[in-house]
GROMACS .gro file of C-alpha atoms in nm:
model
  216
    1UNK     CA    1   0.962  -0.833  -2.189
    2UNK     CA    2   0.972  -1.194  -2.365
    3UNK     CA    3   0.726  -1.172  -2.644
    4UNK     CA    4   0.647  -1.559  -2.516
    5UNK     CA    5   0.557  -1.443  -2.144
    6UNK     CA    6   0.328  -1.122  -2.336
    7UNK     CA    7   0.091  -1.364  -2.502
    8UNK     CA    8   0.065  -1.658  -2.304
    9UNK     CA    9  -0.252  -1.715  -2.182
   10UNK     CA   10  -0.340  -1.418  -2.387
   11UNK     CA   11  -0.769  -1.480  -2.325
   12UNK     CA   12  -0.707  -1.505  -1.898
   13UNK     CA   13  -0.773  -1.248  -1.668
   14UNK     CA   14  -0.467  -1.361  -1.470
   15UNK     CA   15  -0.063  -1.228  -1.517
   16UNK     CA   16   0.102  -0.942  -1.526
   17UNK     CA   17   0.016  -0.541  -1.631
   18UNK     CA   18   0.327  -0.267  -1.596
   19UNK     CA   19   0.149   0.015  -1.637
   20UNK     CA   20   0.370   0.376  -1.665
   21UNK     CA   21   0.303   0.715  -1.484
   22UNK     CA   22   0.423   1.030  -1.364
   23UNK     CA   23   0.419   0.981  -0.966
   24UNK     CA   24   0.109   1.247  -0.897
   25UNK     CA   25  -0.142   1.022  -1.135
   26UNK     CA   26  -0.036   0.720  -0.958
   27UNK     CA   27  -0.036   0.921  -0.576
   28UNK     CA   28  -0.370   1.107  -0.688
   29UNK     CA   29  -0.562   0.907  -0.941
   30UNK     CA   30  -0.531   0.561  -0.950
   31UNK     CA   31  -0.384   0.440  -0.616
   32UNK     CA   32  -0.685   0.543  -0.455
   33UNK     CA   33  -0.896   0.350  -0.634
   34UNK     CA   34  -0.657   0.071  -0.769
   35UNK     CA   35  -0.809  -0.198  -0.527
   36UNK     CA   36  -1.182  -0.195  -0.703
   37UNK     CA   37  -0.992  -0.346  -0.998
   38UNK     CA   38  -0.809  -0.583  -0.782
   39UNK     CA   39  -1.107  -0.706  -0.595
   40UNK     CA   40  -1.274  -0.748  -0.953
   41UNK     CA   41  -0.938  -0.926  -1.098
   42UNK     CA   42  -0.710  -1.090  -0.820
   43UNK     CA   43  -0.544  -1.304  -1.021
   44UNK     CA   44  -0.372  -0.963  -1.266
   45UNK     CA   45  -0.074  -0.803  -1.093
   46UNK     CA   46   0.012  -0.492  -1.151
   47UNK     CA   47   0.279  -0.366  -1.180
   48UNK     CA   48   0.332   0.087  -1.125
   49UNK     CA   49   0.622   0.188  -1.290
   50UNK     CA   50   0.619   0.493  -1.126
   51UNK     CA   51   0.883   0.791  -1.328
   52UNK     CA   52   0.896   1.096  -1.469
   53UNK     CA   53   1.079   0.963  -1.809
   54UNK     CA   54   0.882   0.843  -2.122
   55UNK     CA   55   0.948   0.405  -2.167
   56UNK     CA   56   0.914   0.300  -2.483
   57UNK     CA   57   0.615   0.042  -2.539
   58UNK     CA   58   0.737  -0.078  -2.838
   59UNK     CA   59   0.999  -0.197  -2.655
   60UNK     CA   60   0.813  -0.360  -2.388
   61UNK     CA   61   0.945  -0.133  -2.131
   62UNK     CA   62   0.607  -0.065  -2.044
   63UNK     CA   63   0.217  -0.284  -2.126
   64UNK     CA   64   0.049   0.096  -2.060
   65UNK     CA   65   0.113   0.427  -2.046
   66UNK     CA   66  -0.030   0.707  -1.818
   67UNK     CA   67   0.128   1.035  -2.007
   68UNK     CA   68   0.038   1.377  -1.956
   69UNK     CA   69   0.133   1.603  -2.226
   70UNK     CA   70   0.128   1.970  -2.400
   71UNK     CA   71  -0.232   1.995  -2.505
   72UNK     CA   72  -0.228   2.053  -2.856
   73UNK     CA   73   0.124   1.922  -2.889
   74UNK     CA   74   0.042   1.573  -2.833
   75UNK     CA   75   0.386   1.333  -2.979
   76UNK     CA   76   0.275   0.951  -3.006
   77UNK     CA   77   0.469   0.712  -3.290
   78UNK     CA   78   0.108   0.600  -3.517
   79UNK     CA   79   0.242   0.237  -3.464
   80UNK     CA   80   0.123   0.283  -3.078
   81UNK     CA   81  -0.285   0.376  -2.987
   82UNK     CA   82  -0.389   0.701  -2.796
   83UNK     CA   83  -0.635   0.808  -2.600
   84UNK     CA   84  -0.727   1.142  -2.440
   85UNK     CA   85  -0.881   1.077  -2.073
   86UNK     CA   86  -0.875   1.384  -1.999
   87UNK     CA   87  -0.807   1.767  -1.937
   88UNK     CA   88  -0.556   1.850  -1.628
   89UNK     CA   89  -0.647   2.182  -1.470
   90UNK     CA   90  -0.349   2.350  -1.374
   91UNK     CA   91  -0.287   2.664  -1.212
   92UNK     CA   92  -0.063   2.821  -0.957
   93UNK     CA   93   0.076   2.780  -0.560
   94UNK     CA   94   0.254   2.913  -0.345
   95UNK     CA   95   0.239   2.925   0.033
   96UNK     CA   96  -0.016   3.186   0.248
   97UNK     CA   97   0.343   3.308   0.426
   98UNK     CA   98   0.525   3.305   0.111
   99UNK     CA   99   0.334   3.506  -0.076
  100UNK     CA  100   0.231   3.756   0.237
  101UNK     CA  101   0.647   3.766   0.258
  102UNK     CA  102   0.783   3.756  -0.020
  103UNK     CA  103   0.501   3.784  -0.345
  104UNK     CA  104   0.613   3.904  -0.537
  105UNK     CA  105   0.959   4.204  -0.507
  106UNK     CA  106   1.173   3.900  -0.363
  107UNK     CA  107   0.904   3.584  -0.527
  108UNK     CA  108   0.994   3.362  -0.823
  109UNK     CA  109   0.870   3.084  -1.002
  110UNK     CA  110   0.992   2.707  -0.979
  111UNK     CA  111   0.979   2.536  -1.256
  112UNK     CA  112   1.007   2.177  -1.416
  113UNK     CA  113   1.286   1.961  -1.575
  114UNK     CA  114   1.264   2.075  -2.002
  115UNK     CA  115   1.124   2.446  -1.883
  116UNK     CA  116   1.196   2.706  -2.086
  117UNK     CA  117   1.360   2.900  -1.893
  118UNK     CA  118   1.149   3.185  -1.950
  119UNK     CA  119   0.828   3.036  -1.835
  120UNK     CA  120   0.583   3.144  -2.107
  121UNK     CA  121   0.284   3.041  -1.933
  122UNK     CA  122   0.410   3.260  -1.634
  123UNK     CA  123   0.318   3.551  -1.872
  124UNK     CA  124  -0.010   3.443  -1.806
  125UNK     CA  125  -0.008   3.511  -1.414
  126UNK     CA  126  -0.043   3.783  -1.187
  127UNK     CA  127   0.330   3.830  -1.145
  128UNK     CA  128   0.413   3.803  -1.542
  129UNK     CA  129   0.810   3.964  -1.486
  130UNK     CA  130   0.884   3.713  -1.162
  131UNK     CA  131   1.183   3.559  -1.206
  132UNK     CA  132   1.284   3.193  -1.272
  133UNK     CA  133   1.465   2.934  -0.984
  134UNK     CA  134   1.544   2.603  -0.984
  135UNK     CA  135   1.389   2.327  -1.173
  136UNK     CA  136   1.210   1.988  -1.047
  137UNK     CA  137   1.102   1.705  -1.206
  138UNK     CA  138   0.870   1.535  -0.959
  139UNK     CA  139   0.537   1.707  -0.926
  140UNK     CA  140   0.495   1.539  -0.518
  141UNK     CA  141   0.853   1.666  -0.424
  142UNK     CA  142   0.748   2.016  -0.638
  143UNK     CA  143   0.483   2.028  -0.421
  144UNK     CA  144   0.642   2.002  -0.051
  145UNK     CA  145   0.881   2.250  -0.243
  146UNK     CA  146   0.611   2.531  -0.249
  147UNK     CA  147   0.477   2.415   0.122
  148UNK     CA  148   0.835   2.493   0.254
  149UNK     CA  149   0.832   2.844   0.074
  150UNK     CA  150   1.065   2.818  -0.186
  151UNK     CA  151   0.905   2.968  -0.411
  152UNK     CA  152   0.571   3.002  -0.647
  153UNK     CA  153   0.478   2.693  -0.914
  154UNK     CA  154   0.248   2.591  -1.133
  155UNK     CA  155   0.072   2.233  -0.993
  156UNK     CA  156  -0.274   2.058  -1.167
  157UNK     CA  157  -0.547   2.162  -0.946
  158UNK     CA  158  -0.621   1.749  -0.863
  159UNK     CA  159  -0.254   1.764  -0.669
  160UNK     CA  160  -0.281   2.103  -0.513
  161UNK     CA  161  -0.628   2.238  -0.478
  162UNK     CA  162  -0.734   2.099  -0.069
  163UNK     CA  163  -0.347   2.052   0.018
  164UNK     CA  164  -0.239   2.179   0.366
  165UNK     CA  165  -0.010   2.410   0.408
  166UNK     CA  166  -0.040   2.577  -0.023
  167UNK     CA  167  -0.314   2.767  -0.204
  168UNK     CA  168  -0.376   2.904  -0.464
  169UNK     CA  169  -0.198   3.210  -0.602
  170UNK     CA  170  -0.453   3.516  -0.574
  171UNK     CA  171  -0.612   3.617  -0.877
  172UNK     CA  172  -0.456   3.346  -1.069
  173UNK     CA  173  -0.686   3.147  -1.264
  174UNK     CA  174  -0.685   2.789  -1.394
  175UNK     CA  175  -0.631   2.718  -1.700
  176UNK     CA  176  -0.568   2.355  -1.891
  177UNK     CA  177  -0.203   2.356  -2.071
  178UNK     CA  178  -0.180   2.029  -2.045
  179UNK     CA  179  -0.416   1.666  -2.163
  180UNK     CA  180  -0.435   1.305  -2.033
  181UNK     CA  181  -0.377   1.027  -2.264
  182UNK     CA  182  -0.382   0.600  -2.215
  183UNK     CA  183  -0.154   0.521  -2.467
  184UNK     CA  184  -0.064   0.124  -2.521
  185UNK     CA  185   0.036  -0.121  -2.781
  186UNK     CA  186  -0.178  -0.192  -3.034
  187UNK     CA  187  -0.048  -0.574  -3.014
  188UNK     CA  188  -0.167  -0.653  -2.713
  189UNK     CA  189  -0.501  -0.513  -2.809
  190UNK     CA  190  -0.673  -0.840  -2.768
  191UNK     CA  191  -0.454  -0.959  -2.499
  192UNK     CA  192  -0.752  -0.961  -2.194
  193UNK     CA  193  -0.578  -0.867  -1.877
  194UNK     CA  194  -0.446  -0.540  -2.083
  195UNK     CA  195  -0.803  -0.508  -2.254
  196UNK     CA  196  -0.964  -0.502  -1.945
  197UNK     CA  197  -0.701  -0.266  -1.696
  198UNK     CA  198  -0.748  -0.030  -2.066
  199UNK     CA  199  -1.197  -0.020  -1.967
  200UNK     CA  200  -1.077   0.035  -1.581
  201UNK     CA  201  -0.888   0.340  -1.666
  202UNK     CA  202  -1.151   0.461  -1.925
  203UNK     CA  203  -1.428   0.389  -1.718
  204UNK     CA  204  -1.255   0.522  -1.383
  205UNK     CA  205  -1.153   0.881  -1.602
  206UNK     CA  206  -1.544   0.973  -1.687
  207UNK     CA  207  -1.632   1.022  -1.325
  208UNK     CA  208  -1.332   1.185  -1.226
  209UNK     CA  209  -1.422   1.527  -1.366
  210UNK     CA  210  -1.463   1.698  -1.008
  211UNK     CA  211  -1.189   1.575  -0.859
  212UNK     CA  212  -0.908   1.661  -1.167
  213UNK     CA  213  -1.112   2.046  -1.159
  214UNK     CA  214  -1.008   2.075  -0.850
  215UNK     CA  215  -1.156   2.357  -0.584
  216UNK     CA  216  -1.084   2.668  -0.520
   0.00000   0.00000   0.00000
C-alpha cells in the first residue's frame, strides 16, 4: 500500500485496517467478537487476510498480524513491534470410532505443514511410536480430517474441544507448545485506526483465557 494512503487521515477513526492471521484464529477467536469493534468504530473497514503464510509487515503486505509461534522460539524481526497475547494449549484428538478401531495398531498421526517427520511432540503422547502420515497446513481442514477418521492430530484446545465428532485421545494431556503474538509496524504506532484495533485485540485476549484452555 502506498505510504500516502496509509497515513492519510492518520488521526481519524476511519479507513482500512488489514490484519493477517491463521484460519483458526480468525474463525474461533476474532470473528465472534469483531462486531463489538465494528459497532464502536463503524467507519473503520477491517480486511482479514486469512493465511498460514507469514506476510511481510515491513513491505506493507498487511498492517497488523496475529501469529502462532513455537513457544520459546519466537522469530520476529526486531524492526517490528511484538506483544505476546496468550499461550495456546493444545491436545491430541481423534474421532471416537477411529480411536476405538484403529489406535494404536492401525493408527497414525496427522502433521502440520513444516512438521518434522518424526513429530517430536508425539513422544509426549500416549502413542509415541505410532507412525506419521499426511500433512495439512490449515487447522479447520485438519479438524475435518480428524472427524472423518483420517488420523489423530494435535489441535488447539479452543478449536477442538466441543467440536462435534471429536474427543481428546484418552490419556493425552494438554500443554502449551505455541503462543499467539500481536505484531505490527512501528511506523503505524500513532495511526489511530491501527492503534484502536491493537487495543481492541489486547483487551479481547485478556478475557479469553477460559476459551483458550478449552474443556475436556
